[in-house]
PDB file of C-alpha atoms and ligand atoms in Angstrom:
ATOM      1  CA  UNK D   1      19.742  15.973   8.125  1.00  0.00           C
ATOM      2  CA  UNK D   2      22.654  14.857   6.268  1.00  0.00           C
ATOM      3  CA  UNK D   3      22.228  11.100   6.573  1.00  0.00           C
ATOM      4  CA  UNK D   4      22.709   9.899   2.883  1.00  0.00           C
ATOM      5  CA  UNK D   5      19.324   8.332   1.745  1.00  0.00           C
ATOM      6  CA  UNK D   6      19.297   4.489   0.951  1.00  0.00           C
ATOM      7  CA  UNK D   7      17.440   3.508  -2.311  1.00  0.00           C
ATOM      8  CA  UNK D   8      14.589   1.659  -1.597  1.00  0.00           C
ATOM      9  CA  UNK D   9      15.635  -1.237  -3.773  1.00  0.00           C
ATOM     10  CA  UNK D  10      18.540  -1.809  -1.276  1.00  0.00           C
ATOM     11  CA  UNK D  11      18.011  -3.787   1.651  1.00  0.00           C
ATOM     12  CA  UNK D  12      19.378  -2.144   5.152  1.00  0.00           C
ATOM     13  CA  UNK D  13      22.238  -4.752   4.816  1.00  0.00           C
ATOM     14  CA  UNK D  14      23.268  -3.508   1.152  1.00  0.00           C
ATOM     15  CA  UNK D  15      21.596  -6.522  -0.665  1.00  0.00           C
ATOM     16  CA  UNK D  16      20.053  -5.691  -4.115  1.00  0.00           C
ATOM     17  CA  UNK D  17      16.223  -6.791  -3.869  1.00  0.00           C
ATOM     18  CA  UNK D  18      15.778  -6.934  -7.757  1.00  0.00           C
ATOM     19  CA  UNK D  19      14.464  -9.420  -9.336  1.00  0.00           C
ATOM     20  CA  UNK D  20      16.159 -10.977 -12.534  1.00  0.00           C
ATOM     21  CA  UNK D  21      13.577 -10.745 -15.325  1.00  0.00           C
ATOM     22  CA  UNK D  22      11.820 -13.764 -16.793  1.00  0.00           C
ATOM     23  CA  UNK D  23      11.170 -15.579 -13.900  1.00  0.00           C
ATOM     24  CA  UNK D  24       8.529 -18.240 -13.365  1.00  0.00           C
ATOM     25  CA  UNK D  25       5.871 -15.872 -12.133  1.00  0.00           C
ATOM     26  CA  UNK D  26       6.280 -13.428 -15.180  1.00  0.00           C
ATOM     27  CA  UNK D  27       5.513 -16.576 -17.446  1.00  0.00           C
ATOM     28  CA  UNK D  28       2.422 -17.216 -15.526  1.00  0.00           C
ATOM     29  CA  UNK D  29       1.057 -13.825 -15.696  1.00  0.00           C
ATOM     30  CA  UNK D  30       1.504 -13.958 -19.436  1.00  0.00           C
ATOM     31  CA  UNK D  31      -0.216 -17.379 -19.737  1.00  0.00           C
ATOM     32  CA  UNK D  32      -3.164 -15.912 -17.793  1.00  0.00           C
ATOM     33  CA  UNK D  33      -3.527 -12.609 -19.678  1.00  0.00           C
ATOM     34  CA  UNK D  34      -3.726 -14.638 -22.727  1.00  0.00           C
ATOM     35  CA  UNK D  35      -6.110 -16.906 -21.332  1.00  0.00           C
ATOM     36  CA  UNK D  36      -8.258 -13.883 -19.916  1.00  0.00           C
ATOM     37  CA  UNK D  37      -8.363 -12.280 -23.833  1.00  0.00           C
ATOM     38  CA  UNK D  38     -10.364 -15.631 -24.639  1.00  0.00           C
ATOM     39  CA  UNK D  39     -12.564 -15.033 -21.823  1.00  0.00           C
ATOM     40  CA  UNK D  40     -13.351 -11.593 -22.932  1.00  0.00           C
ATOM     41  CA  UNK D  41     -13.747 -12.774 -26.506  1.00  0.00           C
ATOM     42  CA  UNK D  42     -16.772 -15.419 -25.177  1.00  0.00           C
ATOM     43  CA  UNK D  43     -18.017 -12.531 -22.968  1.00  0.00           C
ATOM     44  CA  UNK D  44     -18.185 -10.558 -26.069  1.00  0.00           C
ATOM     45  CA  UNK D  45     -20.501 -13.122 -27.875  1.00  0.00           C
ATOM     46  CA  UNK D  46     -22.628 -13.094 -24.932  1.00  0.00           C
ATOM     47  CA  UNK D  47     -23.613  -9.202 -25.762  1.00  0.00           C
ATOM     48  CA  UNK D  48     -26.361  -7.595 -24.345  1.00  0.00           C
ATOM     49  CA  UNK D  49     -27.811 -10.499 -22.981  1.00  0.00           C
ATOM     50  CA  UNK D  50     -24.715 -11.586 -21.198  1.00  0.00           C
ATOM     51  CA  UNK D  51     -24.466  -8.022 -19.728  1.00  0.00           C
ATOM     52  CA  UNK D  52     -27.851  -8.266 -18.298  1.00  0.00           C
ATOM     53  CA  UNK D  53     -27.137 -11.559 -16.567  1.00  0.00           C
ATOM     54  CA  UNK D  54     -24.011 -10.452 -15.041  1.00  0.00           C
ATOM     55  CA  UNK D  55     -25.674  -7.263 -13.426  1.00  0.00           C
ATOM     56  CA  UNK D  56     -28.208  -9.416 -12.335  1.00  0.00           C
ATOM     57  CA  UNK D  57     -25.914 -11.859 -10.476  1.00  0.00           C
ATOM     58  CA  UNK D  58     -25.711 -11.879  -6.665  1.00  0.00           C
ATOM     59  CA  UNK D  59     -23.267  -9.226  -5.420  1.00  0.00           C
ATOM     60  CA  UNK D  60     -20.483  -9.802  -3.271  1.00  0.00           C
ATOM     61  CA  UNK D  61     -18.993  -6.783  -1.420  1.00  0.00           C
ATOM     62  CA  UNK D  62     -21.324  -4.678  -3.534  1.00  0.00           C
ATOM     63  CA  UNK D  63     -20.073  -5.950  -6.902  1.00  0.00           C
ATOM     64  CA  UNK D  64     -21.944  -8.756  -8.906  1.00  0.00           C
ATOM     65  CA  UNK D  65     -20.412 -11.945  -8.233  1.00  0.00           C
ATOM     66  CA  UNK D  66     -18.590 -12.731 -11.694  1.00  0.00           C
ATOM     67  CA  UNK D  67     -16.703  -9.139 -11.498  1.00  0.00           C
ATOM     68  CA  UNK D  68     -15.917  -9.653  -8.117  1.00  0.00           C
ATOM     69  CA  UNK D  69     -14.311 -13.075  -8.963  1.00  0.00           C
ATOM     70  CA  UNK D  70     -12.083 -11.502 -11.540  1.00  0.00           C
ATOM     71  CA  UNK D  71     -11.363  -8.751  -9.152  1.00  0.00           C
ATOM     72  CA  UNK D  72     -10.217 -11.621  -6.779  1.00  0.00           C
ATOM     73  CA  UNK D  73      -8.444 -13.548  -9.167  1.00  0.00           C
ATOM     74  CA  UNK D  74      -6.108 -10.042 -10.110  1.00  0.00           C
ATOM     75  CA  UNK D  75      -5.936  -9.623  -6.357  1.00  0.00           C
ATOM     76  CA  UNK D  76      -4.220 -12.955  -5.927  1.00  0.00           C
ATOM     77  CA  UNK D  77      -1.989 -12.633  -9.149  1.00  0.00           C
ATOM     78  CA  UNK D  78      -0.568  -9.288  -8.032  1.00  0.00           C
ATOM     79  CA  UNK D  79      -0.110 -10.915  -4.577  1.00  0.00           C
ATOM     80  CA  UNK D  80       1.857 -13.451  -6.170  1.00  0.00           C
ATOM     81  CA  UNK D  81       3.939 -10.620  -7.910  1.00  0.00           C
ATOM     82  CA  UNK D  82       4.520  -9.005  -4.589  1.00  0.00           C
ATOM     83  CA  UNK D  83       6.054 -12.231  -3.095  1.00  0.00           C
ATOM     84  CA  UNK D  84       8.970 -12.095  -5.683  1.00  0.00           C
ATOM     85  CA  UNK D  85       9.575  -8.433  -4.372  1.00  0.00           C
ATOM     86  CA  UNK D  86       8.582  -6.562  -7.663  1.00  0.00           C
ATOM     87  CA  UNK D  87       9.553  -3.110  -7.706  1.00  0.00           C
ATOM     88  CA  UNK D  88       7.660  -0.324  -8.834  1.00  0.00           C
ATOM     89  CA  UNK D  89      10.078   1.484 -11.403  1.00  0.00           C
ATOM     90  CA  UNK D  90      11.909   4.588 -10.137  1.00  0.00           C
ATOM     91  CA  UNK D  91      12.786   7.642 -11.512  1.00  0.00           C
ATOM     92  CA  UNK D  92      15.669  10.513 -11.332  1.00  0.00           C
ATOM     93  CA  UNK D  93      14.602  13.126  -8.570  1.00  0.00           C
ATOM     94  CA  UNK D  94      14.679  15.848 -11.247  1.00  0.00           C
ATOM     95  CA  UNK D  95      11.759  13.985 -13.017  1.00  0.00           C
ATOM     96  CA  UNK D  96       9.151  14.552 -10.099  1.00  0.00           C
ATOM     97  CA  UNK D  97       6.489  17.167 -10.560  1.00  0.00           C
ATOM     98  CA  UNK D  98       7.372  20.562  -8.706  1.00  0.00           C
ATOM     99  CA  UNK D  99       3.743  20.908  -7.616  1.00  0.00           C
ATOM    100  CA  UNK D 100       2.124  17.782  -6.520  1.00  0.00           C
ATOM    101  CA  UNK D 101      -1.605  17.445  -7.253  1.00  0.00           C
ATOM    102  CA  UNK D 102      -3.556  16.884  -4.111  1.00  0.00           C
ATOM    103  CA  UNK D 103      -6.542  14.499  -4.103  1.00  0.00           C
ATOM    104  CA  UNK D 104      -8.804  13.274  -1.344  1.00  0.00           C
ATOM    105  CA  UNK D 105      -9.675  14.973   2.004  1.00  0.00           C
ATOM    106  CA  UNK D 106     -11.296  12.140   4.018  1.00  0.00           C
ATOM    107  CA  UNK D 107     -10.322  12.010   7.560  1.00  0.00           C
ATOM    108  CA  UNK D 108      -8.219  15.342   6.882  1.00  0.00           C
ATOM    109  CA  UNK D 109     -11.117  17.662   7.958  1.00  0.00           C
ATOM    110  CA  UNK D 110     -10.748  17.708  11.794  1.00  0.00           C
ATOM    111  CA  UNK D 111      -8.464  19.962  13.406  1.00  0.00           C
ATOM    112  CA  UNK D 112      -4.521  18.874  14.066  1.00  0.00           C
ATOM    113  CA  UNK D 113      -2.078  19.887  16.431  1.00  0.00           C
ATOM    114  CA  UNK D 114       1.254  18.791  15.151  1.00  0.00           C
ATOM    115  CA  UNK D 115       2.766  18.950  18.561  1.00  0.00           C
ATOM    116  CA  UNK D 116       0.103  16.577  20.400  1.00  0.00           C
ATOM    117  CA  UNK D 117      -0.004  13.977  17.271  1.00  0.00           C
ATOM    118  CA  UNK D 118       1.071  10.565  17.923  1.00  0.00           C
ATOM    119  CA  UNK D 119       1.005   7.438  15.773  1.00  0.00           C
ATOM    120  CA  UNK D 120      -0.868   4.906  18.285  1.00  0.00           C
ATOM    121  CA  UNK D 121      -0.164   1.159  17.376  1.00  0.00           C
ATOM    122  CA  UNK D 122      -2.044  -1.851  18.979  1.00  0.00           C
ATOM    123  CA  UNK D 123       0.147  -4.682  19.056  1.00  0.00           C
ATOM    124  CA  UNK D 124      -0.870  -7.999  17.381  1.00  0.00           C
ATOM    125  CA  UNK D 125      -2.605 -10.270  19.935  1.00  0.00           C
ATOM    126  CA  UNK D 126      -3.288  -7.699  22.363  1.00  0.00           C
ATOM    127  CA  UNK D 127      -1.439  -5.434  24.918  1.00  0.00           C
ATOM    128  CA  UNK D 128      -1.253  -1.793  25.799  1.00  0.00           C
ATOM    129  CA  UNK D 129      -1.353   0.599  22.823  1.00  0.00           C
ATOM    130  CA  UNK D 130       2.055   2.291  22.123  1.00  0.00           C
ATOM    131  CA  UNK D 131       2.449   5.696  20.900  1.00  0.00           C
ATOM    132  CA  UNK D 132       5.173   7.318  18.603  1.00  0.00           C
ATOM    133  CA  UNK D 133       6.078  10.690  18.119  1.00  0.00           C
ATOM    134  CA  UNK D 134       7.338  12.046  14.250  1.00  0.00           C
ATOM    135  CA  UNK D 135      10.519  12.155  15.546  1.00  0.00           C
ATOM    136  CA  UNK D 136      10.462   8.328  16.512  1.00  0.00           C
ATOM    137  CA  UNK D 137       9.731   7.605  13.218  1.00  0.00           C
ATOM    138  CA  UNK D 138      12.580  10.057  12.034  1.00  0.00           C
ATOM    139  CA  UNK D 139      15.025   8.432  13.995  1.00  0.00           C
ATOM    140  CA  UNK D 140      14.756   5.313  11.566  1.00  0.00           C
ATOM    141  CA  UNK D 141      16.980   5.219   8.427  1.00  0.00           C
ATOM    142  CA  UNK D 142      15.316   7.591   6.083  1.00  0.00           C
ATOM    143  CA  UNK D 143      14.896   6.507   2.855  1.00  0.00           C
ATOM    144  CA  UNK D 144      13.992   8.548  -0.436  1.00  0.00           C
ATOM    145  CA  UNK D 145      12.601   7.318  -3.677  1.00  0.00           C
ATOM    146  CA  UNK D 146      10.772   8.835  -6.794  1.00  0.00           C
ATOM    147  CA  UNK D 147       8.132   6.735  -7.948  1.00  0.00           C
ATOM    148  CA  UNK D 148       4.708   7.127  -9.501  1.00  0.00           C
ATOM    149  CA  UNK D 149       1.384   7.917  -7.954  1.00  0.00           C
ATOM    150  CA  UNK D 150      -1.264   6.559 -10.034  1.00  0.00           C
ATOM    151  CA  UNK D 151      -5.049   7.546  -8.919  1.00  0.00           C
ATOM    152  CA  UNK D 152      -7.572   5.128  -9.780  1.00  0.00           C
ATOM    153  CA  UNK D 153      -9.476   8.022 -11.248  1.00  0.00           C
ATOM    154  CA  UNK D 154      -6.714   7.628 -14.087  1.00  0.00           C
ATOM    155  CA  UNK D 155      -4.261  10.324 -13.671  1.00  0.00           C
ATOM    156  CA  UNK D 156      -0.722   9.863 -12.457  1.00  0.00           C
ATOM    157  CA  UNK D 157       2.313  11.872 -11.302  1.00  0.00           C
ATOM    158  CA  UNK D 158       5.853  11.094 -10.556  1.00  0.00           C
ATOM    159  CA  UNK D 159       6.545  12.193  -6.882  1.00  0.00           C
ATOM    160  CA  UNK D 160       9.652  12.506  -4.660  1.00  0.00           C
ATOM    161  CA  UNK D 161       9.165  11.078  -1.286  1.00  0.00           C
ATOM    162  CA  UNK D 162      11.050  10.344   1.883  1.00  0.00           C
ATOM    163  CA  UNK D 163      10.311   8.534   5.076  1.00  0.00           C
ATOM    164  CA  UNK D 164      11.151   5.296   6.964  1.00  0.00           C
ATOM    165  CA  UNK D 165      10.236   1.962   5.633  1.00  0.00           C
ATOM    166  CA  UNK D 166       7.656   0.203   7.333  1.00  0.00           C
ATOM    167  CA  UNK D 167       9.551  -2.836   7.678  1.00  0.00           C
ATOM    168  CA  UNK D 168      12.316  -1.059   9.555  1.00  0.00           C
ATOM    169  CA  UNK D 169       9.721   0.095  11.801  1.00  0.00           C
ATOM    170  CA  UNK D 170       8.814  -3.392  12.500  1.00  0.00           C
ATOM    171  CA  UNK D 171      12.413  -4.313  12.640  1.00  0.00           C
ATOM    172  CA  UNK D 172      12.809  -2.003  15.505  1.00  0.00           C
ATOM    173  CA  UNK D 173       9.503  -2.248  17.198  1.00  0.00           C
ATOM    174  CA  UNK D 174       8.077  -5.955  17.877  1.00  0.00           C
ATOM    175  CA  UNK D 175       4.516  -5.174  17.724  1.00  0.00           C
ATOM    176  CA  UNK D 176       3.411  -7.239  14.506  1.00  0.00           C
ATOM    177  CA  UNK D 177       4.013 -10.830  15.837  1.00  0.00           C
ATOM    178  CA  UNK D 178       2.206 -12.610  18.460  1.00  0.00           C
ATOM    179  CA  UNK D 179       5.019 -13.681  20.263  1.00  0.00           C
ATOM    180  CA  UNK D 180       6.830 -10.230  20.332  1.00  0.00           C
ATOM    181  CA  UNK D 181       9.331 -11.163  17.728  1.00  0.00           C
ATOM    182  CA  UNK D 182      10.843  -8.021  15.688  1.00  0.00           C
ATOM    183  CA  UNK D 183      10.702  -8.569  11.861  1.00  0.00           C
ATOM    184  CA  UNK D 184      14.649  -8.941  11.255  1.00  0.00           C
ATOM    185  CA  UNK D 185      14.628 -10.257   7.894  1.00  0.00           C
ATOM    186  CA  UNK D 186      11.925  -9.457   5.302  1.00  0.00           C
ATOM    187  CA  UNK D 187      12.654 -12.790   3.497  1.00  0.00           C
ATOM    188  CA  UNK D 188      12.271 -14.712   6.707  1.00  0.00           C
ATOM    189  CA  UNK D 189       9.309 -13.111   8.945  1.00  0.00           C
ATOM    190  CA  UNK D 190       8.482 -14.553  12.454  1.00  0.00           C
ATOM    191  CA  UNK D 191       5.955 -17.401  11.954  1.00  0.00           C
ATOM    192  CA  UNK D 192       3.387 -15.757  13.920  1.00  0.00           C
ATOM    193  CA  UNK D 193       3.395 -12.576  12.173  1.00  0.00           C
ATOM    194  CA  UNK D 194      -0.145 -10.699  11.538  1.00  0.00           C
ATOM    195  CA  UNK D 195      -1.334 -11.239   8.158  1.00  0.00           C
ATOM    196  CA  UNK D 196      -3.023  -8.061   7.663  1.00  0.00           C
ATOM    197  CA  UNK D 197      -2.596  -4.357   9.282  1.00  0.00           C
ATOM    198  CA  UNK D 198      -5.393  -1.803   9.282  1.00  0.00           C
ATOM    199  CA  UNK D 199      -4.697   2.045   9.273  1.00  0.00           C
ATOM    200  CA  UNK D 200      -6.833   4.705  10.160  1.00  0.00           C
ATOM    201  CA  UNK D 201      -6.814   8.280  10.189  1.00  0.00           C
ATOM    202  CA  UNK D 202      -6.789   9.754  13.824  1.00  0.00           C
ATOM    203  CA  UNK D 203     -10.713  10.462  13.257  1.00  0.00           C
ATOM    204  CA  UNK D 204     -11.063   6.902  11.767  1.00  0.00           C
ATOM    205  CA  UNK D 205     -13.311   8.569   8.696  1.00  0.00           C
ATOM    206  CA  UNK D 206     -10.536   7.324   6.254  1.00  0.00           C
ATOM    207  CA  UNK D 207      -9.135   3.596   6.680  1.00  0.00           C
ATOM    208  CA  UNK D 208      -7.023   1.337   4.368  1.00  0.00           C
ATOM    209  CA  UNK D 209      -6.411  -2.647   4.618  1.00  0.00           C
ATOM    210  CA  UNK D 210      -3.051  -3.821   3.751  1.00  0.00           C
ATOM    211  CA  UNK D 211      -1.717  -7.382   3.533  1.00  0.00           C
ATOM    212  CA  UNK D 212       1.724  -8.038   5.223  1.00  0.00           C
ATOM    213  CA  UNK D 213       3.611  -8.582   2.418  1.00  0.00           C
ATOM    214  CA  UNK D 214       2.789  -4.921   1.037  1.00  0.00           C
ATOM    215  CA  UNK D 215       3.742  -3.598   4.352  1.00  0.00           C
ATOM    216  CA  UNK D 216       7.024  -5.183   4.644  1.00  0.00           C
ATOM    217  CA  UNK D 217       7.696  -4.178   0.936  1.00  0.00           C
ATOM    218  CA  UNK D 218      10.948  -2.058   0.565  1.00  0.00           C
ATOM    219  CA  UNK D 219       9.126   0.822  -1.112  1.00  0.00           C
ATOM    220  CA  UNK D 220       6.293   0.746   1.206  1.00  0.00           C
ATOM    221  CA  UNK D 221       6.998   3.998   3.553  1.00  0.00           C
ATOM    222  CA  UNK D 222       6.068   6.103   6.673  1.00  0.00           C
ATOM    223  CA  UNK D 223       6.153   9.216   4.781  1.00  0.00           C
ATOM    224  CA  UNK D 224       7.047  12.631   6.037  1.00  0.00           C
ATOM    225  CA  UNK D 225       8.537  14.585   3.073  1.00  0.00           C
ATOM    226  CA  UNK D 226       7.455  15.585  -0.183  1.00  0.00           C
ATOM    227  CA  UNK D 227      10.149  17.240  -2.748  1.00  0.00           C
ATOM    228  CA  UNK D 228      12.520  17.551   0.326  1.00  0.00           C
ATOM    229  CA  UNK D 229       9.817  19.446   2.262  1.00  0.00           C
ATOM    230  CA  UNK D 230       7.960  18.201   5.255  1.00  0.00           C
ATOM    231  CA  UNK D 231       4.375  17.201   4.308  1.00  0.00           C
ATOM    232  CA  UNK D 232       1.585  19.728   3.853  1.00  0.00           C
ATOM    233  CA  UNK D 233      -1.669  19.346   5.735  1.00  0.00           C
ATOM    234  CA  UNK D 234      -3.341  18.465   2.435  1.00  0.00           C
ATOM    235  CA  UNK D 235      -0.525  15.697   1.535  1.00  0.00           C
ATOM    236  CA  UNK D 236      -1.083  13.988   4.786  1.00  0.00           C
ATOM    237  CA  UNK D 237       1.187  15.745   7.702  1.00  0.00           C
ATOM    238  CA  UNK D 238       2.636  14.794   9.960  1.00  0.00           C
ATOM    239  CA  UNK D 239       2.712  10.935   8.410  1.00  0.00           C
ATOM    240  CA  UNK D 240       1.513   9.307   5.724  1.00  0.00           C
ATOM    241  CA  UNK D 241       1.383   6.007   3.972  1.00  0.00           C
ATOM    242  CA  UNK D 242       3.195   5.321   0.579  1.00  0.00           C
ATOM    243  CA  UNK D 243       3.497   2.476  -1.497  1.00  0.00           C
ATOM    244  CA  UNK D 244       3.805   2.763  -4.968  1.00  0.00           C
ATOM    245  CA  UNK D 245       2.749  -0.704  -6.236  1.00  0.00           C
ATOM    246  CA  UNK D 246      -0.948   0.286  -5.208  1.00  0.00           C
ATOM    247  CA  UNK D 247      -3.071   2.903  -6.296  1.00  0.00           C
ATOM    248  CA  UNK D 248      -3.207   6.206  -4.587  1.00  0.00           C
ATOM    249  CA  UNK D 249      -6.362   4.963  -2.245  1.00  0.00           C
ATOM    250  CA  UNK D 250      -4.340   3.080  -0.260  1.00  0.00           C
ATOM    251  CA  UNK D 251      -1.658   6.089   0.324  1.00  0.00           C
ATOM    252  CA  UNK D 252      -3.687   6.765   3.777  1.00  0.00           C
ATOM    253  CA  UNK D 253      -2.918  10.382   4.610  1.00  0.00           C
ATOM    254  CA  UNK D 254      -2.506  11.734   8.160  1.00  0.00           C
ATOM    255  CA  UNK D 255      -1.837   8.448   9.856  1.00  0.00           C
ATOM    256  CA  UNK D 256      -3.668   7.919  13.365  1.00  0.00           C
ATOM    257  CA  UNK D 257      -3.602   4.145  14.278  1.00  0.00           C
ATOM    258  CA  UNK D 258      -2.114   1.418  13.193  1.00  0.00           C
ATOM    259  CA  UNK D 259      -3.881  -2.374  14.118  1.00  0.00           C
ATOM    260  CA  UNK D 260      -2.701  -6.006  13.211  1.00  0.00           C
ATOM    261  CA  UNK D 261      -5.409  -8.429  12.323  1.00  0.00           C
ATOM    262  CA  UNK D 262      -6.330 -11.794  11.139  1.00  0.00           C
ATOM    263  CA  UNK D 263      -8.539 -10.933   8.410  1.00  0.00           C
ATOM    264  CA  UNK D 264      -8.459  -8.266   5.585  1.00  0.00           C
ATOM    265  CA  UNK D 265      -9.289  -4.932   7.562  1.00  0.00           C
ATOM    266  CA  UNK D 266     -11.965  -2.470   6.599  1.00  0.00           C
ATOM    267  CA  UNK D 267     -10.986  -0.279   3.557  1.00  0.00           C
ATOM    268  CA  UNK D 268     -12.875   2.927   2.621  1.00  0.00           C
ATOM    269  CA  UNK D 269     -12.718   2.118  -1.190  1.00  0.00           C
ATOM    270  CA  UNK D 270     -12.988  -1.572  -1.166  1.00  0.00           C
ATOM    271  CA  UNK D 271     -16.346  -0.846   0.592  1.00  0.00           C
ATOM    272  CA  UNK D 272     -17.391   1.249  -2.699  1.00  0.00           C
ATOM    273  CA  UNK D 273     -16.561  -1.787  -4.627  1.00  0.00           C
ATOM    274  CA  UNK D 274     -12.936  -1.426  -5.606  1.00  0.00           C
ATOM    275  CA  UNK D 275     -10.563  -4.241  -5.511  1.00  0.00           C
ATOM    276  CA  UNK D 276      -9.263  -4.591  -1.761  1.00  0.00           C
ATOM    277  CA  UNK D 277      -5.816  -5.124  -3.115  1.00  0.00           C
ATOM    278  CA  UNK D 278      -5.856  -2.287  -5.106  1.00  0.00           C
ATOM    279  CA  UNK D 279      -2.465  -3.215  -7.108  1.00  0.00           C
ATOM    280  CA  UNK D 280      -1.643  -2.036 -10.597  1.00  0.00           C
TER     281      UNK D 280
HETATM  282  N1  MTE N   1      -6.826  10.580   4.668  1.00  0.00           N
HETATM  283  C1  MTE N   1      -7.010  10.321   3.208  1.00  0.00           C
HETATM  284  N2  MTE N   1      -5.751   9.735   2.822  1.00  0.00           N
HETATM  285  C2  MTE N   1      -6.063   9.670   1.029  1.00  0.00           C
HETATM  286  C3  MTE N   1      -7.227   9.871   0.762  1.00  0.00           C
HETATM  287  C4  MTE N   1      -8.199  10.812   1.385  1.00  0.00           C
HETATM  288  O1  MTE N   1      -9.530  10.683   0.833  1.00  0.00           O
HETATM  289  N3  MTE N   1      -7.990  10.613   2.555  1.00  0.00           N
HETATM  290  N4  MTE N   1      -7.269   9.882  -0.883  1.00  0.00           N
HETATM  291  C5  MTE N   1      -6.539   8.918  -1.355  1.00  0.00           C
HETATM  292  C6  MTE N   1      -6.218   9.128  -2.786  1.00  0.00           C
HETATM  293  S1  MTE N   1      -7.405   8.659  -3.867  1.00  0.00           S
HETATM  294  C7  MTE N   1      -5.245   9.399  -3.742  1.00  0.00           C
HETATM  295  S2  MTE N   1      -5.037   9.542  -5.110  1.00  0.00           S
HETATM  296  C8  MTE N   1      -3.867  10.156  -2.824  1.00  0.00           C
HETATM  297  C9  MTE N   1      -3.418  11.482  -3.355  1.00  0.00           C
HETATM  298  O2  MTE N   1      -2.526  11.796  -2.659  1.00  0.00           O
HETATM  299  P1  MTE N   1      -1.882  13.294  -2.450  1.00  0.00           P
HETATM  300  O3  MTE N   1      -3.283  14.474  -2.380  1.00  0.00           O
HETATM  301  O4  MTE N   1      -0.936  13.559  -1.628  1.00  0.00           O
HETATM  302  O5  MTE N   1      -1.657  13.599  -3.825  1.00  0.00           O
HETATM  303  O6  MTE N   1      -4.294  10.182  -1.256  1.00  0.00           O
HETATM  304  C10 MTE N   1      -4.992   8.992  -0.884  1.00  0.00           C
HETATM  305  N5  MTE N   1      -4.849   9.235   0.467  1.00  0.00           N
HETATM  306 MO1   MO N   2      -7.099   8.168  -6.093  1.00  0.00          MO
END
């Protein structure tokens, strides 16, 4: 494979997708951060009584309502950033760790026959499910990037990944819009594009939900290599998701099925109370 890798901040037409610093959203974020510090100070005044009050509030999606509201506000803010195509920092390939730590094996315990494996995609708005082989994904432009994998448990590592952009997959296969339009230009997607994508392992024991801006983000890869080698089973062979603006929990290993949705799809860790967006 001597195809030259395209850096993820460059679009397929060679356009540099990075944003100039100091945008309106940067300013909004700073203002909000200042406001949340004031909010935290007031919360401190409330002390233990306030804490008891908080924990006794009605729960929304398994989290006391006031916490859930903060999580949702953070989710909205990070969504706003994504619309401005913020990019995760990239590193030199040599800065990647030689031995990549593994974490999480939900959905990986059933037997896998790599030759029989297919990625099964249910088109948005109905129709027959379509199957893709690893060769189909490898036929898309190969993109290589060295980015940080941040686990929500508090550790992070720099990893070299290679795969196909999810957006290139949706540009070639018109499965994400009701009218069957492909995504030709990330900035001007079809009007009837699905707002959400749900991905599960073949046994459906691990599953994540993603919003469409994340799916179309230039650093969101259908990934088949780590450090220049095919993925091992523990890292999600034959194909996994990598999306470095999100915590590791969203980087589903061993993709089985993909489906488009009008509402937020089920998400393994969101069901345990983590922020559904899981941006950082
Ligand atoms: N199928 C599946 N994918 C998963 C998980 C899992 O339990 N099952 N854990 C996630 C978590 S919490 C992290 S941090 C990353 C770790 O990826 P790695 O094992 O390749 O380092 O995988 C993610 N993808
Ligand atoms: Mo994680």
